C-alpha atoms as a printed R data frame, in Angstrom:
    type eleno elety resid chain resno       x       y       z
1   ATOM     1    CA   MET     A     1  -6.978   8.998  42.644
2   ATOM     2    CA   LYS     A     2  -3.747   9.803  41.311
3   ATOM     3    CA   TYR     A     3  -0.573   7.883  42.657
4   ATOM     4    CA   LEU     A     4   2.109   9.372  40.122
5   ATOM     5    CA   THR     A     5   3.812  12.404  41.678
6   ATOM     6    CA   THR     A     6   6.191  15.047  40.456
7   ATOM     7    CA   ILE     A     7   7.870  17.359  42.659
8   ATOM     8    CA   ILE     A     8  10.660  19.910  41.953
9   ATOM     9    CA   ALA     A     9  13.427  20.502  44.613
10  ATOM    10    CA   ILE     A    10  15.061  23.799  43.670
11  ATOM    11    CA   ALA     A    11  18.508  24.480  44.774
12  ATOM    12    CA   ALA     A    12  18.464  27.974  45.811
13  ATOM    13    CA   LEU     A    13  21.836  29.572  44.961
14  ATOM    14    CA   ALA     A    14  21.818  32.257  47.731
15  ATOM    15    CA   ALA     A    15  24.932  33.957  48.907
16  ATOM    16    CA   SER     A    16  24.287  32.367  52.169
17  ATOM    17    CA   ALA     A    17  26.173  28.917  52.555
18  ATOM    18    CA   GLN     A    18  23.055  27.458  54.164
19  ATOM    19    CA   ALA     A    19  20.813  27.783  51.269
20  ATOM    20    CA   ARG     A    20  17.442  25.593  51.849
21  ATOM    21    CA   ILE     A    21  15.774  23.280  49.402
22  ATOM    22    CA   LYS     A    22  12.511  24.542  48.397
23  ATOM    23    CA   MET     A    23  10.043  21.682  47.265
24  ATOM    24    CA   VAL     A    24   7.325  22.942  44.775
25  ATOM    25    CA   ALA     A    25   4.652  20.508  43.536
26  ATOM    26    CA   LEU     A    26   4.124  20.486  39.592
27  ATOM    27    CA   PRO     A    27   0.839  21.171  37.717
28  ATOM    28    CA   GLU     A    28  -1.106  18.132  36.539
29  ATOM    29    CA   ARG     A    29  -0.416  16.747  33.052
30  ATOM    30    CA   ALA     A    30  -0.971  18.781  30.095
31  ATOM    31    CA   ASP     A    31  -1.327  16.312  27.602
32  ATOM    32    CA   THR     A    32  -1.215  12.627  27.706
33  ATOM    33    CA   ASP     A    33  -0.705   9.869  25.071
34  ATOM    34    CA   ILE     A    34  -1.556   6.117  25.822
35  ATOM    35    CA   ARG     A    35   0.183   3.845  23.248
36  ATOM    36    CA   LEU     A    36  -1.031   0.570  22.859
37  ATOM    37    CA   ASP     A    37   1.363  -0.438  19.784
38  ATOM    38    CA   ASN     A    38   2.753  -3.387  21.819
39  ATOM    39    CA   PRO     A    39   0.529  -5.628  23.356
40  ATOM    40    CA   SER     A    40   3.037  -6.677  26.010
41  ATOM    41    CA   ALA     A    41   3.462  -3.415  27.727
42  ATOM    42    CA   THR     A    42   1.538  -0.050  27.128
43  ATOM    43    CA   LEU     A    43   3.707   3.305  26.832
44  ATOM    44    CA   ILE     A    44   2.413   6.486  28.499
45  ATOM    45    CA   GLU     A    45   3.969   9.701  27.020
46  ATOM    46    CA   GLU     A    46   2.790  12.776  29.331
47  ATOM    47    CA   GLU     A    47   3.724  16.396  28.903
48  ATOM    48    CA   ARG     A    48   4.331  18.826  32.120
49  ATOM    49    CA   VAL     A    49   5.494  22.256  32.569
50  ATOM    50    CA   LEU     A    50   8.711  22.540  34.985
51  ATOM    51    CA   THR     A    51   9.019  25.505  36.634
52  ATOM    52    CA   LEU     A    52  13.098  25.760  36.922
53  ATOM    53    CA   GLN     A    53  15.440  28.235  38.628
54  ATOM    54    CA   GLN     A    54  18.709  29.080  36.948
55  ATOM    55    CA   GLY     A    55  21.179  26.777  38.126
56  ATOM    56    CA   LEU     A    56  20.703  22.975  39.341
57  ATOM    57    CA   ASN     A    57  16.950  21.727  39.767
58  ATOM    58    CA   SER     A    58  16.240  18.224  41.359
59  ATOM    59    CA   VAL     A    59  12.896  16.942  39.931
60  ATOM    60    CA   ASP     A    60  11.259  13.708  42.134
61  ATOM    61    CA   PHE     A    61   9.283  11.480  40.145
62  ATOM    62    CA   SER     A    62   7.543   8.802  42.381
63  ATOM    63    CA   TRP     A    63   4.852   5.945  41.537
64  ATOM    64    CA   ASN     A    64   3.449   4.456  44.620
65  ATOM    65    CA   GLY     A    65   0.995   1.905  43.832
66  ATOM    66    CA   VAL     A    66   1.424   2.001  40.149
67  ATOM    67    CA   ASN     A    67   3.517  -0.759  38.192
68  ATOM    68    CA   ILE     A    68   5.745   1.149  36.205
69  ATOM    69    CA   ASP     A    69   9.155  -0.320  34.532
70  ATOM    70    CA   ALA     A    70  11.466   1.894  36.306
71  ATOM    71    CA   ASP     A    71  13.939   1.256  33.661
72  ATOM    72    CA   SER     A    72  11.755   2.433  31.023
73  ATOM    73    CA   ILE     A    73  11.376   5.975  32.469
74  ATOM    74    CA   ARG     A    74  12.553   8.720  30.249
75  ATOM    75    CA   LEU     A    75  12.472  12.566  30.289
76  ATOM    76    CA   GLN     A    76  12.866  14.651  27.055
77  ATOM    77    CA   VAL     A    77  13.273  18.496  27.268
78  ATOM    78    CA   LEU     A    78  11.028  20.109  24.487
79  ATOM    79    CA   ASP     A    79  11.418  23.407  24.543
80  ATOM    80    CA   ASN     A    80  14.912  24.708  25.093
81  ATOM    81    CA   PRO     A    81  17.110  21.442  24.808
82  ATOM    82    CA   ASP     A    82  20.318  23.628  24.362
83  ATOM    83    CA   ASP     A    83  19.541  25.370  27.769
84  ATOM    84    CA   VAL     A    84  18.121  22.804  29.851
85  ATOM    85    CA   ILE     A    85  20.040  19.941  30.360
86  ATOM    86    CA   LEU     A    86  19.369  16.438  32.428
87  ATOM    87    CA   LEU     A    87  22.687  15.784  34.246
88  ATOM    88    CA   ASN     A    88  21.917  12.434  35.798
89  ATOM    89    CA   VAL     A    89  19.254  10.340  37.461
90  ATOM    90    CA   SER     A    90  19.295   8.748  40.769
91  ATOM    91    CA   TYR     A    91  17.341   6.182  42.176
92  ATOM    92    CA   PRO     A    92  16.431   6.397  46.247
93  ATOM    93    CA   PRO     A    93  16.729   2.891  48.201
94  ATOM    94    CA   ASN     A    94  13.580   1.251  48.991
95  ATOM    95    CA   GLU     A    95  11.443   3.550  47.470
96  ATOM    96    CA   GLN     A    96   9.257   3.869  44.008
97  ATOM    97    CA   ALA     A    97  10.687   7.131  42.984
98  ATOM    98    CA   LEU     A    98  13.627   8.724  41.011
99  ATOM    99    CA   VAL     A    99  15.280  12.012  40.890
100 ATOM   100    CA   TRP     A   100  16.324  13.851  37.913
101 ATOM   101    CA   GLU     A   101  18.922  16.570  38.156
102 ATOM   102    CA   ILE     A   102  18.490  19.047  35.488
103 ATOM   103    CA   SER     A   103  20.835  21.980  34.721
104 ATOM   104    CA   SER     A   104  18.839  25.461  33.420
105 ATOM   105    CA   LYS     A   105  20.877  28.338  32.135
106 ATOM   106    CA   GLU     A   106  18.032  30.737  33.600
107 ATOM   107    CA   ALA     A   107  14.768  30.728  35.048
108 ATOM   108    CA   VAL     A   108  12.044  29.434  33.049
109 ATOM   109    CA   GLN     A   109   8.825  27.420  32.496
110 ATOM   110    CA   GLU     A   110   9.785  24.134  30.482
111 ATOM   111    CA   THR     A   111   7.722  21.601  28.798
112 ATOM   112    CA   VAL     A   112   8.969  18.033  29.225
113 ATOM   113    CA   ARG     A   113   7.788  14.749  28.047
114 ATOM   114    CA   ILE     A   114   7.922  12.114  30.535
115 ATOM   115    CA   SER     A   115   7.331   8.525  28.887
116 ATOM   116    CA   TYR     A   116   7.514   5.179  30.652
117 ATOM   117    CA   LEU     A   117   6.077   1.569  30.435
118 ATOM   118    CA   LEU     A   118   2.946   1.142  32.685
119 ATOM   119    CA   TYR     A   119   1.539  -2.640  33.161
120 ATOM   120    CA   ASN     A   120  -2.115  -3.551  33.909
121 ATOM   121    CA   ILE     A   121  -3.430  -1.494  31.044
122 ATOM   122    CA   ASP     A   122  -4.071  -3.249  28.080
123 ATOM   123    CA   ARG     A   123  -6.390  -3.642  25.079
124 ATOM   124    CA   LEU     A   124  -8.422  -6.323  22.968
125 ATOM   125    CA   VAL     A   125  -9.182  -6.212  19.504
126 ATOM   126    CA   THR     A   126 -12.771  -7.564  18.475
127 ATOM   127    CA   TYR     A   127 -14.130  -8.107  15.058
128 ATOM   128    CA   LYS     A   128 -17.837  -8.069  14.258
129 ATOM   129    CA   MET     A   129 -18.739  -9.313  10.660
130 ATOM   130    CA   VAL     A   130 -22.336  -9.469   9.446
131 ATOM   131    CA   ALA     A   131 -22.167 -11.649   6.044
132 ATOM   132    CA   ASP     A   132 -25.063 -11.039   3.487
133 ATOM   133    CA   LYS     A   133 -27.522 -14.175   2.464
134 ATOM   134    CA   GLU     A   134 -25.505 -14.818  -0.590
135 ATOM   135    CA   GLU     A   135 -22.050 -14.830   1.422
136 ATOM   136    CA   THR     A   136 -20.010 -12.514  -0.640
137 ATOM   137    CA   LYS     A   137 -19.820  -9.435   1.398
138 ATOM   138    CA   VAL     A   138 -19.399  -8.989   5.269
139 ATOM   139    CA   ASP     A   139 -20.310  -5.648   7.007
140 ATOM   140    CA   LEU     A   140 -17.023  -5.447   9.002
141 ATOM   141    CA   LYS     A   141 -16.576  -3.582  12.143
142 ATOM   142    CA   SER     A   142 -13.961  -3.487  14.620
143 ATOM   143    CA   HIS     A   143 -13.591  -2.583  18.277
144 ATOM   144    CA   LEU     A   144 -10.869  -1.619  20.620
145 ATOM   145    CA   VAL     A   145 -11.432  -2.560  24.353
146 ATOM   146    CA   LEU     A   146  -9.491  -0.585  26.628
147 ATOM   147    CA   ARG     A   147  -8.865  -2.003  30.173
148 ATOM   148    CA   ASN     A   148  -7.207  -0.104  32.964
149 ATOM   149    CA   PHE     A   149  -6.127  -1.725  35.969
150 ATOM   150    CA   SER     A   150  -2.931   0.160  36.422
151 ATOM   151    CA   GLY     A   151  -3.823   2.212  39.545
152 ATOM   152    CA   GLU     A   152  -3.629   5.287  37.871
153 ATOM   153    CA   ASP     A   153  -6.620   7.646  36.471
154 ATOM   154    CA   PHE     A   154  -6.010   9.350  33.197
155 ATOM   155    CA   GLU     A   155  -8.666  12.128  32.755
156 ATOM   156    CA   ASN     A   156  -7.938  13.348  29.345
157 ATOM   157    CA   ALA     A   157  -5.702  11.450  27.127
158 ATOM   158    CA   ARG     A   158  -5.174  10.223  23.652
159 ATOM   159    CA   VAL     A   159  -5.392   6.509  22.810
160 ATOM   160    CA   LEU     A   160  -3.482   5.383  20.012
161 ATOM   161    CA   LEU     A   161  -3.421   2.016  18.563
162 ATOM   162    CA   ASP     A   162  -0.587   1.259  15.909
163 ATOM   163    CA   TYR     A   163  -2.982   2.240  13.253
164 ATOM   164    CA   GLY     A   164  -6.417   4.045  12.695
165 ATOM   165    CA   GLU     A   165  -7.376   7.331  14.190
166 ATOM   166    CA   ALA     A   166  -6.467   8.549  18.030
167 ATOM   167    CA   PHE     A   167  -9.154   8.655  20.321
168 ATOM   168    CA   GLU     A   168  -9.396  11.561  22.706
169 ATOM   169    CA   ARG     A   169 -10.983   9.810  25.946
170 ATOM   170    CA   GLY     A   170  -9.807   9.542  29.403
171 ATOM   171    CA   ILE     A   171 -10.203   6.462  31.318
172 ATOM   172    CA   GLN     A   172 -10.252   5.875  35.041
173 ATOM   173    CA   ASN     A   173  -8.507   3.395  37.236
174 ATOM   174    CA   GLU     A   174 -10.553  -0.050  37.148
175 ATOM   175    CA   GLU     A   175 -12.695   0.876  33.860
176 ATOM   176    CA   THR     A   176 -13.256  -0.661  30.536
177 ATOM   177    CA   LYS     A   177 -14.033   1.221  27.646
178 ATOM   178    CA   GLN     A   178 -15.366  -0.119  24.174
179 ATOM   179    CA   LEU     A   179 -14.453   2.058  21.349
180 ATOM   180    CA   LEU     A   180 -15.177   1.702  17.457
181 ATOM   181    CA   PHE     A   181 -12.190   2.150  15.544
182 ATOM   182    CA   LEU     A   182 -12.548   0.392  12.257
183 ATOM   183    CA   ASP     A   183 -15.674   0.684   9.984
184 ATOM   184    CA   PRO     A   184 -14.987   0.182   6.460
185 ATOM   185    CA   GLY     A   185 -18.496  -1.035   5.665
186 ATOM   186    CA   ASN     A   186 -19.043  -3.970   3.250
187 ATOM   187    CA   VAL     A   187 -15.704  -5.848   2.308
188 ATOM   188    CA   SER     A   188 -15.658  -8.784  -0.005
189 ATOM   189    CA   ILE     A   189 -15.178 -12.538   1.290
190 ATOM   190    CA   GLU     A   190 -14.469 -15.803  -0.132
191 ATOM   191    CA   LYS     A   191 -16.065 -18.770   1.290
192 ATOM   192    CA   THR     A   192 -13.597 -21.818   1.428
193 ATOM   193    CA   TRP     A   193 -13.358 -25.345   2.665
194 ATOM   194    CA   THR     A   194 -10.000 -26.806   3.894
195 ATOM   195    CA   PHE     A   195  -9.158 -30.371   4.291
196 ATOM   196    CA   ASP     A   196  -6.220 -30.992   5.929
197 ATOM   197    CA   ALA     A   197  -5.052 -34.566   5.359
198 ATOM   198    CA   ASN     A   198  -3.122 -34.583   8.916
199 ATOM   199    CA   LEU     A   199  -6.170 -33.534  10.665
200 ATOM   200    CA   LEU     A   200  -9.289 -35.175   9.283
201 ATOM   201    CA   PRO     A   201 -10.044 -38.759   8.657
202 ATOM   202    CA   TRP     A   202  -9.377 -39.991   5.129
203 ATOM   203    CA   ASP     A   203 -12.716 -41.693   4.908
204 ATOM   204    CA   PRO     A   204 -15.566 -39.911   6.812
205 ATOM   205    CA   LYS     A   205 -17.804 -43.015   6.356
206 ATOM   206    CA   GLU     A   206 -15.470 -45.080   8.735
207 ATOM   207    CA   VAL     A   207 -15.662 -42.726  11.596
208 ATOM   208    CA   SER     A   208 -18.735 -42.682  13.864
209 ATOM   209    CA   GLY     A   209 -20.425 -39.217  14.496
210 ATOM   210    CA   ASN     A   210 -20.596 -36.150  12.227
211 ATOM   211    CA   VAL     A   211 -17.354 -35.371  10.406
212 ATOM   212    CA   GLY     A   212 -17.296 -31.943   8.511
213 ATOM   213    CA   ILE     A   213 -14.736 -30.063   6.757
214 ATOM   214    CA   PRO     A   214 -13.729 -26.812   8.222
215 ATOM   215    CA   VAL     A   215 -15.465 -23.710   6.516
216 ATOM   216    CA   SER     A   216 -14.134 -20.328   6.745
217 ATOM   217    CA   TYR     A   217 -14.416 -16.582   5.530
218 ATOM   218    CA   VAL     A   218 -11.479 -15.364   3.661
219 ATOM   219    CA   ILE     A   219 -10.944 -11.326   3.742
220 ATOM   220    CA   LYS     A   220  -8.154  -9.946   1.651
221 ATOM   221    CA   ASN     A   221  -6.341  -6.907   3.479
222 ATOM   222    CA   THR     A   222  -6.110  -4.746   0.283
223 ATOM   223    CA   LYS     A   223  -7.190  -1.274  -0.839
224 ATOM   224    CA   GLU     A   224  -9.272  -3.040  -3.551
225 ATOM   225    CA   ASN     A   225 -11.273  -4.422  -0.665
226 ATOM   226    CA   GLY     A   226 -11.637  -1.342   1.180
227 ATOM   227    CA   LEU     A   227  -8.863  -2.251   3.671
228 ATOM   228    CA   GLY     A   228  -4.917  -2.291   2.881
229 ATOM   229    CA   GLU     A   229  -4.037   0.772   4.911
230 ATOM   230    CA   PHE     A   230  -2.319  -0.956   7.731
231 ATOM   231    CA   ALA     A   231  -2.041  -4.404   9.302
232 ATOM   232    CA   LEU     A   232  -4.956  -5.559  11.195
233 ATOM   233    CA   ASN     A   233  -4.369  -6.732  14.723
234 ATOM   234    CA   GLY     A   234  -5.232 -10.413  15.803
235 ATOM   235    CA   GLY     A   235  -8.412 -10.545  17.953
236 ATOM   236    CA   LYS     A   236 -11.647 -12.537  18.570
237 ATOM   237    CA   ALA     A   237 -13.942 -12.285  15.393
238 ATOM   238    CA   ARG     A   238 -17.725 -13.093  15.774
239 ATOM   239    CA   VAL     A   239 -19.592 -13.856  12.499
240 ATOM   240    CA   PHE     A   240 -23.161 -13.356  11.912
241 ATOM   241    CA   GLN     A   241 -25.497 -13.814   8.711
242 ATOM   242    CA   ASP     A   242 -28.403 -11.956   7.685
243 ATOM   243    CA   ASP     A   243 -31.294 -14.501   7.820
244 ATOM   244    CA   GLY     A   244 -33.053 -12.792   5.140
245 ATOM   245    CA   HIS     A   245 -35.967 -11.650   7.395
246 ATOM   246    CA   GLY     A   246 -34.264  -8.423   8.776
247 ATOM   247    CA   GLY     A   247 -32.694 -10.680  11.715
248 ATOM   248    CA   THR     A   248 -29.123 -12.372  12.084
249 ATOM   249    CA   ILE     A   249 -28.203 -15.765  13.048
250 ATOM   250    CA   MET     A   250 -24.631 -16.573  14.752
251 ATOM   251    CA   LEU     A   251 -22.456 -18.426  12.339
252 ATOM   252    CA   GLY     A   252 -19.577 -18.828  14.747
253 ATOM   253    CA   GLU     A   253 -16.422 -17.075  16.190
254 ATOM   254    CA   ASP     A   254 -12.480 -17.473  15.717
255 ATOM   255    CA   ASN     A   255  -9.595 -15.677  17.141
256 ATOM   256    CA   ALA     A   256  -8.189 -14.116  13.982
257 ATOM   257    CA   ALA     A   257  -4.060 -13.878  13.663
258 ATOM   258    CA   LEU     A   258  -2.306 -10.497  12.673
259 ATOM   259    CA   VAL     A   259  -2.919  -9.604   8.911
260 ATOM   260    CA   PRO     A   260  -0.055  -7.849   7.310
261 ATOM   261    CA   VAL     A   261  -1.211  -5.368   4.408
262 ATOM   262    CA   GLY     A   262  -1.763  -7.554   1.289
263 ATOM   263    CA   GLU     A   263  -2.388 -10.999   3.136
264 ATOM   264    CA   GLU     A   264  -5.750 -12.510   3.997
265 ATOM   265    CA   MET     A   265  -7.485 -12.784   7.455
266 ATOM   266    CA   LYS     A   266  -9.060 -16.371   7.656
267 ATOM   267    CA   VAL     A   267 -12.121 -16.822  10.091
268 ATOM   268    CA   TYR     A   268 -13.342 -20.154  10.892
269 ATOM   269    CA   ILE     A   269 -17.142 -20.364  11.009
270 ATOM   270    CA   GLY     A   270 -17.860 -23.895  11.615
271 ATOM   271    CA   ASP     A   271 -17.938 -27.427   9.774
272 ATOM   272    CA   SER     A   272 -19.734 -28.550   6.659
273 ATOM   273    CA   ARG     A   273 -20.639 -31.949   4.955
274 ATOM   274    CA   ASP     A   274 -21.450 -29.826   1.943
275 ATOM   275    CA   ILE     A   275 -18.127 -31.283   0.407
276 ATOM   276    CA   THR     A   276 -16.592 -34.457   1.252
277 ATOM   277    CA   VAL     A   277 -13.149 -35.713   0.479
278 ATOM   278    CA   THR     A   278 -12.703 -39.657   0.558
279 ATOM   279    CA   GLN     A   279  -8.596 -40.083   0.488
280 ATOM   280    CA   LYS     A   280  -6.796 -43.476  -0.324
281 ATOM   281    CA   LYS     A   281  -3.013 -44.720  -0.224
282 ATOM   282    CA   MET     A   282  -3.070 -46.975  -3.177
283 ATOM   283    CA   LYS     A   283   0.601 -47.652  -3.160
284 ATOM   284    CA   ASP     A   284   3.232 -47.616  -0.393
285 ATOM   285    CA   GLU     A   285   6.503 -49.784  -1.536
286 ATOM   286    CA   ARG     A   286  10.114 -49.737  -0.632
287 ATOM   287    CA   ILE     A   287  12.439 -49.288  -3.430
288 ATOM   288    CA   ASN     A   288  16.367 -48.662  -3.935
289 ATOM   289    CA   ILE     A   289  16.891 -50.632  -0.554
290 ATOM   290    CA   ARG     A   290  20.538 -50.124   0.978
291 ATOM   291    CA   ARG     A   291  21.876 -52.474   3.422
292 ATOM   292    CA   ASN     A   292  24.969 -52.517   5.493
293 ATOM   293    CA   ASN     A   293  27.662 -55.399   5.857
294 ATOM   294    CA   SER     A   294  25.276 -57.380   8.203
295 ATOM   295    CA   ASN     A   295  22.617 -57.278   5.564
296 ATOM   296    CA   ARG     A   296  20.391 -55.049   7.632
297 ATOM   297    CA   ILE     A   297  18.367 -52.546   5.736
298 ATOM   298    CA   VAL     A   298  19.413 -49.033   6.837
299 ATOM   299    CA   LEU     A   299  18.070 -46.666   4.179
300 ATOM   300    CA   TYR     A   300  15.527 -46.969   1.326
301 ATOM   301    CA   ASP     A   301  13.155 -44.895  -1.112
302 ATOM   302    CA   THR     A   302   9.537 -45.270  -1.334
303 ATOM   303    CA   ASP     A   303   7.165 -45.290  -3.920
304 ATOM   304    CA   GLU     A   304   3.698 -44.013  -2.908
305 ATOM   305    CA   LEU     A   305   0.289 -42.863  -4.485
306 ATOM   306    CA   ILE     A   306  -2.384 -41.231  -2.807
307 ATOM   307    CA   THR     A   307  -5.846 -40.916  -4.531
308 ATOM   308    CA   ALA     A   308  -8.894 -39.018  -3.331
309 ATOM   309    CA   GLU     A   309 -12.488 -38.504  -4.500
310 ATOM   310    CA   ILE     A   310 -13.721 -34.926  -4.025
311 ATOM   311    CA   GLU     A   311 -17.531 -34.334  -4.169
312 ATOM   312    CA   ASN     A   312 -19.521 -31.080  -3.894
313 ATOM   313    CA   PHE     A   313 -23.168 -31.819  -2.903
314 ATOM   314    CA   LYS     A   314 -23.908 -27.904  -3.117
315 ATOM   315    CA   ASP     A   315 -25.964 -26.086  -5.753
316 ATOM   316    CA   SER     A   316 -23.576 -23.433  -5.943
317 ATOM   317    CA   PRO     A   317 -19.567 -23.479  -6.917
318 ATOM   318    CA   ALA     A   318 -17.260 -23.943  -3.953
319 ATOM   319    CA   LYS     A   319 -13.596 -23.865  -3.496
320 ATOM   320    CA   LEU     A   320 -11.718 -26.401  -1.417
321 ATOM   321    CA   THR     A   321  -8.166 -26.050  -0.121
322 ATOM   322    CA   LEU     A   322  -6.526 -29.279   0.316
323 ATOM   323    CA   ILE     A   323  -3.207 -29.520   2.429
324 ATOM   324    CA   GLN     A   324  -1.197 -32.712   1.966
325 ATOM   325    CA   HIS     A   325   2.034 -33.528   3.832
326 ATOM   326    CA   ILE     A   326   5.193 -35.437   2.534
327 ATOM   327    CA   GLN     A   327   8.107 -35.881   5.194
328 ATOM   328    CA   GLY     A   328  11.660 -35.832   4.444
329 ATOM   329    CA   GLN     A   329  13.298 -35.729   0.973
330 ATOM   330    CA   TRP     A   330  10.756 -36.099  -1.663
331 ATOM   331    CA   ASP     A   331  10.152 -36.196  -5.623
332 ATOM   332    CA   MET     A   332   6.864 -35.664  -7.410
333 ATOM   333    CA   LYS     A   333   6.237 -38.199 -10.220
334 ATOM   334    CA   GLU     A   334   2.789 -37.335 -11.076
335 ATOM   335    CA   CYS     A   335   0.178 -34.967  -9.797
336 ATOM   336    CA   ASN     A   336  -2.990 -34.190 -11.793
337 ATOM   337    CA   MET     A   337  -3.667 -30.957  -9.938
338 ATOM   338    CA   GLU     A   338  -1.266 -27.858  -9.438
339 ATOM   339    CA   TYR     A   339   0.024 -26.875  -5.971
340 ATOM   340    CA   GLU     A   340   2.061 -24.356  -4.005
341 ATOM   341    CA   LEU     A   341   4.659 -25.277  -1.268
342 ATOM   342    CA   GLU     A   342   3.688 -23.849   2.019
343 ATOM   343    CA   ASP     A   343   7.317 -25.135   3.379
344 ATOM   344    CA   ALA     A   344   9.387 -27.962   2.345
345 ATOM   345    CA   TYR     A   345   6.901 -30.640   3.593
346 ATOM   346    CA   THR     A   346   3.523 -28.910   2.915
347 ATOM   347    CA   LEU     A   347   1.678 -28.775  -0.288
348 ATOM   348    CA   LYS     A   348  -1.573 -26.689  -0.855
349 ATOM   349    CA   PHE     A   349  -3.946 -27.452  -3.594
350 ATOM   350    CA   GLU     A   350  -6.629 -24.877  -4.330
351 ATOM   351    CA   ILE     A   351  -9.428 -26.722  -6.027
352 ATOM   352    CA   GLU     A   352 -12.565 -24.984  -7.641
353 ATOM   353    CA   LEU     A   353 -15.487 -27.223  -7.707
354 ATOM   354    CA   PRO     A   354 -18.466 -26.644  -9.693
355 ATOM   355    CA   ALA     A   355 -22.100 -27.216  -8.430
356 ATOM   356    CA   ASN     A   356 -22.941 -30.874  -7.822
357 ATOM   357    CA   SER     A   357 -19.784 -32.072  -9.339
358 ATOM   358    CA   LYS     A   358 -17.032 -34.622  -8.667
359 ATOM   359    CA   LYS     A   359 -13.341 -34.572  -9.064
360 ATOM   360    CA   GLU     A   360 -10.731 -37.270  -8.853
361 ATOM   361    CA   PHE     A   361  -7.265 -36.133  -6.955
362 ATOM   362    CA   LYS     A   362  -4.139 -38.184  -7.833
363 ATOM   363    CA   MET     A   363  -0.532 -37.586  -6.324
364 ATOM   364    CA   HIS     A   364   2.368 -39.890  -7.225
365 ATOM   365    CA   TYR     A   365   5.555 -39.562  -5.400
366 ATOM   366    CA   ASN     A   366   9.028 -40.871  -4.110
367 ATOM   367    CA   ARG     A   367  10.494 -40.392  -0.812
368 ATOM   368    CA   ARG     A   368  14.223 -40.654  -0.465
369 ATOM   369    CA   ASN     A   369  16.871 -41.833   1.898
370 ATOM   370    CA   VAL     A   370  14.267 -43.106   4.550
371 ATOM   371    CA   ARG     A   371  16.236 -44.535   7.562
372 ATOM   372    CA   ASN     A   372  14.953 -47.761   8.576
């Protein structure tokens, strides 16, 4: 059932001073676009043909039972913008309606575009990945899930996301549709382990229960990887793996973030004890102590040393991302591995681990001007 209504009231310019107003219902929508660029609200753009008389015309647009942002409603003249002019807009009291007053130089059939923000029609983006047995590639597919609870039917409409091909699909009120819109085939992945010193225990042997290191698949959104044409929307990602016998096993699921072109999608698939990190603070001393007139310590520096033993129990190479945090002002005195700064306090180390290998990590630093 359709609730959006558009009616023209034609001011009949007759010789009689008592000219009557003639109400004429408009045809159905000609073309309709459902734009899903913004996840907060959906933009509807529809084209209709107005039968205008010479002079002033009043067009009534109402939306009973449909949640439209009234301030967002716009009307654009397409065919004769110089001869057909929108003069003003008025909003009748206590009604879900507005009235456009349009001036036309002559009687004409005029195509206009009506646009508005419509609520309770939204979309979800989902990803399905099937990894090969070697975990070097995934068969990637992405679906658009369109949900319409707006109160309005759209018999024929183009559905547009902010990227990808448009869908020529209608959708009824209270209907949900799932549409395949991204199918690049096999894309390369990198399997990574991530140890964040702020989130994981430094010595897993001292913790009861099975403590593993988070494992993720990393997909680069680049043209070299069969992607890179547009940013990938955030959404739920489910990851499976070929079991080598014609079936698949479920590895895990994650909520992927928005991935700009050139950046990486990181999808968590579970925890693993194939790699262990045992970290210790070997030194934490106060130096360069400053006192006030009451001999009370007010500022000091620190001399700190952190070491870690990193071991790969796998029969194949692995990559570990090690995240360390140093608060406040600090200076690195010595570090045996290269790092990148994620921000002023976060250090990221990318460590390549050969099969069945062990590496020692060492980070010696000073923190400056620590308040007591």
